[in-house]
Amino acid sequence: MKLRVGSRDSKLAIIQSELVMAALRTAHPDMELELITMKTTGDRILDRTLDQVGGKGLFVKELDAALRAGRIDLAVHSCKDLPMELPEDLPIAAFLPREDPRDAMVLPQGADAPDPDKPIGSASPRRRLQLRRLFPDLAVKPVRGNVLTRLQKLDDGEYGALVLAAAGLKRLGLAGRISRTFSPEELLPAAGQGILAVQCRRDMDPSLLSCLQDREAERCALAERAFVGALNGGCSSPAAAYAAVDGAQITITGMYADEKEHIHKASVSGPLSDGIALAAELAAQMILFPD
């Protein structure tokens, strides 16, 4: 049997797809796998932030089309880059074990602190608002491009620091560039951050991908996405969620910013099996009774 795996053509996306393919080869030694890469609209438009050009869906549009046309059989995504509304004919078939979910600060080569005369680079409204609280004296300026492109802009002197997902840096072998890792209490991660999601067509036999499924990552991803989805959140809406599992219990922390950019944050805990419902209820309560 042969499966064609679709991926964005960035180095990080390819590494992530290769992780999926390695797990499939281990479970199905006779399976033939082919990696097919493509540049998405989100990768091509680099002069504007995502909320200005259509949101996170720009990173999946070409992969969705390739799945529907049968040019690929699977698509590998960073879960945090998936839009909240997913097409019914292209379900998420598996969530892989979570890498470090936190955000991390990267400094220019040789620096030991952010340059106060240069901005922190981050295109995420979620990060920007939280960074404003952590670093009130530093400006935050959008930066686009893949991780390696952003690092080059940092080292060329355009920024005093970058804030990136720790998971991406670690998968790229760049953990040594991390100067500070932010706790979820300091900087709440994006929903699904650190988790890889594998998308397929609805007619695929799901048992082929059961070897990829991590139950805890699935529960966390679905709860976090339920929170942001209940807020009608996405790339252009500063919202975030992080779920932590302790035995049979799950704690979900959610955050959103209102039109005045005031940050609202709250948590809820309950049975792991009720994670989605708890997250949706938390979002509803925060909207009805903002702090």
Short mmCIF file of C-alpha atoms in Angstrom, two decimals:
data_model
loop_
_atom_site.label_atom_id
_atom_site.label_comp_id
_atom_site.label_asym_id
_atom_site.label_seq_id
_atom_site.Cartn_x
_atom_site.Cartn_y
_atom_site.Cartn_z
CA MET A 1 0.00 0.00 0.00
CA LYS A 2 1.19 3.51 -0.81
CA LEU A 3 0.30 6.73 0.97
CA ARG A 4 1.24 10.20 -0.26
CA VAL A 5 1.89 12.62 2.59
CA GLY A 6 1.31 16.31 1.92
CA SER A 7 3.29 19.05 3.65
CA ARG A 8 4.14 22.71 3.41
CA ASP A 9 7.61 23.08 1.94
CA SER A 10 9.30 24.78 4.89
CA LYS A 11 12.11 22.91 6.66
CA LEU A 12 10.06 22.66 9.86
CA ALA A 13 6.98 21.34 8.06
CA ILE A 14 9.07 18.71 6.29
CA ILE A 15 10.68 17.59 9.56
CA GLN A 16 7.24 17.30 11.12
CA SER A 17 5.95 15.26 8.18
CA GLU A 18 8.98 13.00 8.42
CA LEU A 19 8.14 12.35 12.08
CA VAL A 20 4.70 11.18 11.00
CA MET A 21 6.16 9.04 8.23
CA ALA A 22 8.66 7.43 10.61
CA ALA A 23 5.85 6.43 12.95
CA LEU A 24 3.86 4.99 10.04
CA ARG A 25 6.87 2.99 8.82
CA THR A 26 7.37 1.52 12.29
CA ALA A 27 3.75 0.40 12.50
CA HIS A 28 3.42 -0.62 8.83
CA PRO A 29 6.84 -1.79 7.54
CA ASP A 30 5.41 -2.76 4.15
CA MET A 31 3.74 0.60 3.56
CA GLU A 32 5.22 2.78 0.79
CA LEU A 33 5.28 6.47 1.65
CA GLU A 34 5.91 9.49 -0.56
CA LEU A 35 6.35 13.06 0.69
CA ILE A 36 4.77 15.74 -1.49
CA THR A 37 5.52 19.35 -0.55
CA MET A 38 3.84 22.53 -1.66
CA LYS A 39 3.95 26.23 -0.93
CA THR A 40 0.71 27.55 0.56
CA THR A 41 -0.82 30.99 0.11
CA GLY A 42 0.17 31.78 3.70
CA ASP A 43 3.79 31.00 2.86
CA ARG A 44 3.77 33.24 -0.22
CA ILE A 45 2.19 36.36 1.31
CA LEU A 46 4.84 37.74 3.66
CA ASP A 47 4.27 41.50 3.55
CA ARG A 48 1.10 41.45 5.67
CA THR A 49 0.02 39.74 8.87
CA LEU A 50 -2.34 36.77 8.61
CA ASP A 51 -5.32 38.63 10.05
CA GLN A 52 -4.97 41.13 7.17
CA VAL A 53 -5.07 38.49 4.42
CA GLY A 54 -7.47 35.80 5.55
CA GLY A 55 -6.25 34.06 8.68
CA LYS A 56 -4.89 30.59 9.32
CA GLY A 57 -6.87 28.99 6.49
CA LEU A 58 -4.22 30.30 4.09
CA PHE A 59 -1.82 27.64 5.40
CA VAL A 60 -4.16 24.75 4.56
CA LYS A 61 -6.06 25.76 1.42
CA GLU A 62 -3.69 24.14 -1.06
CA LEU A 63 -3.34 21.00 1.07
CA ASP A 64 -7.12 20.70 1.36
CA ALA A 65 -7.42 20.97 -2.42
CA ALA A 66 -4.74 18.33 -2.94
CA LEU A 67 -6.53 15.96 -0.54
CA ARG A 68 -9.87 16.40 -2.31
CA ALA A 69 -8.27 15.92 -5.73
CA GLY A 70 -6.52 12.73 -4.61
CA ARG A 71 -3.03 14.11 -5.18
CA ILE A 72 -2.19 13.36 -1.55
CA ASP A 73 -3.71 10.96 0.99
CA LEU A 74 -2.65 12.69 4.23
CA ALA A 75 -1.75 16.23 5.23
CA VAL A 76 0.43 17.03 8.22
CA HIS A 77 -0.23 20.27 10.08
CA SER A 78 0.89 22.09 13.17
CA CYS A 79 -2.36 21.93 15.09
CA LYS A 80 -2.08 25.59 16.10
CA ASP A 81 -2.12 26.60 12.42
CA LEU A 82 -5.45 24.90 11.66
CA PRO A 83 -8.53 27.11 11.37
CA MET A 84 -11.19 26.45 13.99
CA GLU A 85 -13.76 25.44 11.38
CA LEU A 86 -12.69 22.29 9.54
CA PRO A 87 -14.44 20.76 6.51
CA GLU A 88 -16.51 17.66 7.31
CA ASP A 89 -15.03 15.74 4.37
CA LEU A 90 -11.44 16.26 5.61
CA PRO A 91 -11.37 15.19 9.27
CA ILE A 92 -8.41 15.14 11.63
CA ALA A 93 -7.50 11.47 11.87
CA ALA A 94 -4.77 11.65 14.50
CA PHE A 95 -3.05 13.93 16.98
CA LEU A 96 0.56 13.04 17.75
CA PRO A 97 2.19 13.29 21.21
CA ARG A 98 2.68 16.87 22.28
CA GLU A 99 6.10 18.51 22.11
CA ASP A 100 6.83 21.47 24.41
CA PRO A 101 3.68 23.66 24.22
CA ARG A 102 5.32 26.84 25.50
CA ASP A 103 6.47 30.01 23.77
CA ALA A 104 10.16 30.87 23.80
CA MET A 105 12.30 33.99 23.41
CA VAL A 106 15.23 33.96 21.01
CA LEU A 107 17.93 36.63 21.07
CA PRO A 108 20.40 37.65 18.35
CA GLN A 109 23.57 35.60 18.22
CA GLY A 110 25.84 36.72 21.07
CA ALA A 111 23.23 38.81 22.91
CA ASP A 112 22.26 38.17 26.53
CA ALA A 113 19.22 40.48 26.69
CA PRO A 114 16.78 42.10 24.25
CA ASP A 115 18.01 45.34 22.71
CA PRO A 116 15.70 48.03 24.20
CA ASP A 117 15.99 50.09 21.02
CA LYS A 118 14.64 47.32 18.80
CA PRO A 119 11.25 45.62 18.76
CA ILE A 120 10.36 42.09 19.75
CA GLY A 121 9.30 40.23 16.61
CA SER A 122 5.93 38.49 16.69
CA ALA A 123 3.05 38.56 14.22
CA SER A 124 0.62 36.95 16.68
CA PRO A 125 -1.97 39.23 18.34
CA ARG A 126 -2.13 36.68 21.17
CA ARG A 127 1.58 37.04 21.86
CA ARG A 128 1.65 40.78 21.29
CA LEU A 129 -0.92 41.55 23.98
CA GLN A 130 0.67 39.24 26.54
CA LEU A 131 4.18 40.49 25.74
CA ARG A 132 3.00 44.03 26.35
CA ARG A 133 2.31 43.02 29.95
CA LEU A 134 5.63 41.23 30.37
CA PHE A 135 7.75 43.89 28.62
CA PRO A 136 5.88 47.21 28.89
CA ASP A 137 8.94 49.19 27.77
CA LEU A 138 9.55 47.21 24.56
CA ALA A 139 7.72 47.52 21.26
CA VAL A 140 6.35 44.46 19.48
CA LYS A 141 6.50 44.44 15.68
CA PRO A 142 5.09 41.83 13.26
CA VAL A 143 7.53 39.42 11.61
CA ARG A 144 6.56 36.94 8.89
CA GLY A 145 8.25 34.01 7.19
CA ASN A 146 9.24 30.54 8.31
CA VAL A 147 11.30 30.03 11.47
CA LEU A 148 14.66 30.15 9.69
CA THR A 149 13.69 33.32 7.81
CA ARG A 150 12.66 34.98 11.06
CA LEU A 151 15.89 33.99 12.76
CA GLN A 152 17.87 35.49 9.89
CA LYS A 153 15.98 38.79 10.27
CA LEU A 154 16.78 38.69 14.00
CA ASP A 155 20.47 38.05 13.46
CA ASP A 156 20.58 40.76 10.76
CA GLY A 157 19.58 43.31 13.39
CA GLU A 158 15.96 43.98 12.49
CA TYR A 159 14.68 42.86 15.90
CA GLY A 160 15.93 42.80 19.46
CA ALA A 161 14.29 39.43 20.13
CA LEU A 162 11.78 36.97 18.67
CA VAL A 163 9.06 34.98 20.38
CA LEU A 164 8.44 31.62 18.71
CA ALA A 165 6.94 28.26 19.59
CA ALA A 166 9.45 26.20 21.56
CA ALA A 167 8.23 23.05 19.79
CA GLY A 168 9.27 24.31 16.36
CA LEU A 169 12.71 25.35 17.56
CA LYS A 170 13.28 21.97 19.20
CA ARG A 171 12.13 20.02 16.14
CA LEU A 172 14.54 22.07 14.03
CA GLY A 173 17.40 21.23 16.40
CA LEU A 174 17.58 24.85 17.52
CA ALA A 175 16.82 24.45 21.23
CA GLY A 176 20.19 26.09 21.89
CA ARG A 177 18.83 29.38 20.52
CA ILE A 178 16.19 29.58 23.26
CA SER A 179 17.16 32.17 25.88
CA ARG A 180 13.93 32.05 27.88
CA THR A 181 10.93 29.76 27.93
CA PHE A 182 7.68 31.35 29.09
CA SER A 183 5.43 29.42 31.43
CA PRO A 184 1.76 29.16 30.40
CA GLU A 185 1.00 31.49 33.30
CA GLU A 186 3.26 34.15 31.75
CA LEU A 187 2.30 33.65 28.11
CA LEU A 188 -0.65 31.38 27.37
CA PRO A 189 0.07 29.26 24.27
CA ALA A 190 -2.05 29.02 21.15
CA ALA A 191 -4.64 26.25 21.09
CA GLY A 192 -2.95 23.05 19.96
CA GLN A 193 0.59 24.43 20.16
CA GLY A 194 3.19 21.66 20.07
CA ILE A 195 0.77 19.06 18.66
CA LEU A 196 0.91 17.67 15.11
CA ALA A 197 -2.42 16.90 13.44
CA VAL A 198 -2.88 14.51 10.52
CA GLN A 199 -5.75 15.20 8.17
CA CYS A 200 -7.22 12.80 5.63
CA ARG A 201 -10.30 12.21 3.49
CA ARG A 202 -13.34 10.82 5.24
CA ASP A 203 -13.26 7.63 3.15
CA MET A 204 -9.84 6.55 4.49
CA ASP A 205 -9.68 3.53 6.80
CA PRO A 206 -8.90 5.20 10.18
CA SER A 207 -7.22 2.06 11.53
CA LEU A 208 -4.22 2.79 9.29
CA LEU A 209 -3.49 5.89 11.37
CA SER A 210 -4.31 4.57 14.83
CA CYS A 211 -0.58 4.11 15.44
CA LEU A 212 -0.20 7.90 15.37
CA GLN A 213 -2.94 8.74 17.84
CA ASP A 214 -1.99 10.04 21.27
CA ARG A 215 -5.07 10.13 23.47
CA GLU A 216 -3.84 12.83 25.83
CA ALA A 217 -2.78 15.13 22.99
CA GLU A 218 -6.15 14.56 21.33
CA ARG A 219 -8.09 15.44 24.49
CA CYS A 220 -6.00 18.57 25.03
CA ALA A 221 -6.19 19.72 21.42
CA LEU A 222 -9.95 19.24 21.18
CA ALA A 223 -10.58 21.04 24.48
CA GLU A 224 -8.32 23.96 23.56
CA ARG A 225 -9.89 24.27 20.13
CA ALA A 226 -13.36 24.08 21.67
CA PHE A 227 -12.57 27.08 23.87
CA VAL A 228 -11.26 29.24 21.04
CA GLY A 229 -14.00 28.03 18.69
CA ALA A 230 -16.68 28.97 21.20
CA LEU A 231 -15.28 32.51 21.17
CA ASN A 232 -15.32 32.48 17.36
CA GLY A 233 -11.59 32.98 17.72
CA GLY A 234 -8.74 32.46 15.31
CA CYS A 235 -5.67 34.17 14.04
CA SER A 236 -7.23 37.66 14.01
CA SER A 237 -8.87 37.29 17.44
CA PRO A 238 -6.47 37.38 20.37
CA ALA A 239 -7.53 34.16 22.09
CA ALA A 240 -5.62 31.24 23.55
CA ALA A 241 -6.15 28.06 25.52
CA TYR A 242 -4.00 25.52 27.28
CA ALA A 243 -5.11 22.20 28.75
CA ALA A 244 -3.12 20.19 31.29
CA VAL A 245 -3.94 16.61 32.21
CA ASP A 246 -3.41 15.14 35.67
CA GLY A 247 -4.61 11.55 35.79
CA ALA A 248 -8.33 11.56 35.04
CA GLN A 249 -8.61 15.34 35.48
CA ILE A 250 -8.11 18.13 32.97
CA THR A 251 -7.53 21.82 33.70
CA ILE A 252 -8.24 24.25 30.89
CA THR A 253 -7.02 27.84 31.01
CA GLY A 254 -8.51 30.20 28.48
CA MET A 255 -7.75 33.77 27.50
CA TYR A 256 -9.27 36.31 25.18
CA ALA A 257 -8.90 40.05 24.60
CA ASP A 258 -11.89 42.34 24.18
CA GLU A 259 -12.20 45.19 21.71
CA LYS A 260 -10.29 47.45 24.11
CA GLU A 261 -7.50 44.84 24.21
CA HIS A 262 -8.16 44.09 27.86
CA ILE A 263 -7.07 40.51 28.58
CA HIS A 264 -9.53 38.16 30.29
CA LYS A 265 -8.23 34.87 31.67
CA ALA A 266 -9.84 32.05 33.66
CA SER A 267 -9.49 28.32 34.31
CA VAL A 268 -11.75 25.34 34.88
CA SER A 269 -11.04 21.77 35.99
CA GLY A 270 -13.04 18.60 35.72
CA PRO A 271 -13.13 15.04 34.38
CA LEU A 272 -10.86 14.44 31.40
CA SER A 273 -13.76 12.93 29.47
CA ASP A 274 -15.65 16.25 29.74
CA GLY A 275 -12.83 18.43 28.37
CA ILE A 276 -14.68 19.77 25.32
CA ALA A 277 -17.81 20.63 27.27
CA LEU A 278 -15.79 22.23 30.06
CA ALA A 279 -13.89 24.38 27.57
CA ALA A 280 -17.05 25.57 25.82
CA GLU A 281 -18.67 26.33 29.18
CA LEU A 282 -15.58 28.28 30.28
CA ALA A 283 -15.74 30.41 27.13
CA ALA A 284 -19.44 31.10 27.64
CA GLN A 285 -18.94 32.07 31.28
CA MET A 286 -16.06 34.38 30.45
CA ILE A 287 -18.14 36.19 27.84
CA LEU A 288 -21.15 36.52 30.14
CA PHE A 289 -19.17 37.45 33.23
CA PRO A 290 -15.88 39.06 32.20
CA ASP A 291 -13.57 39.85 35.08
#
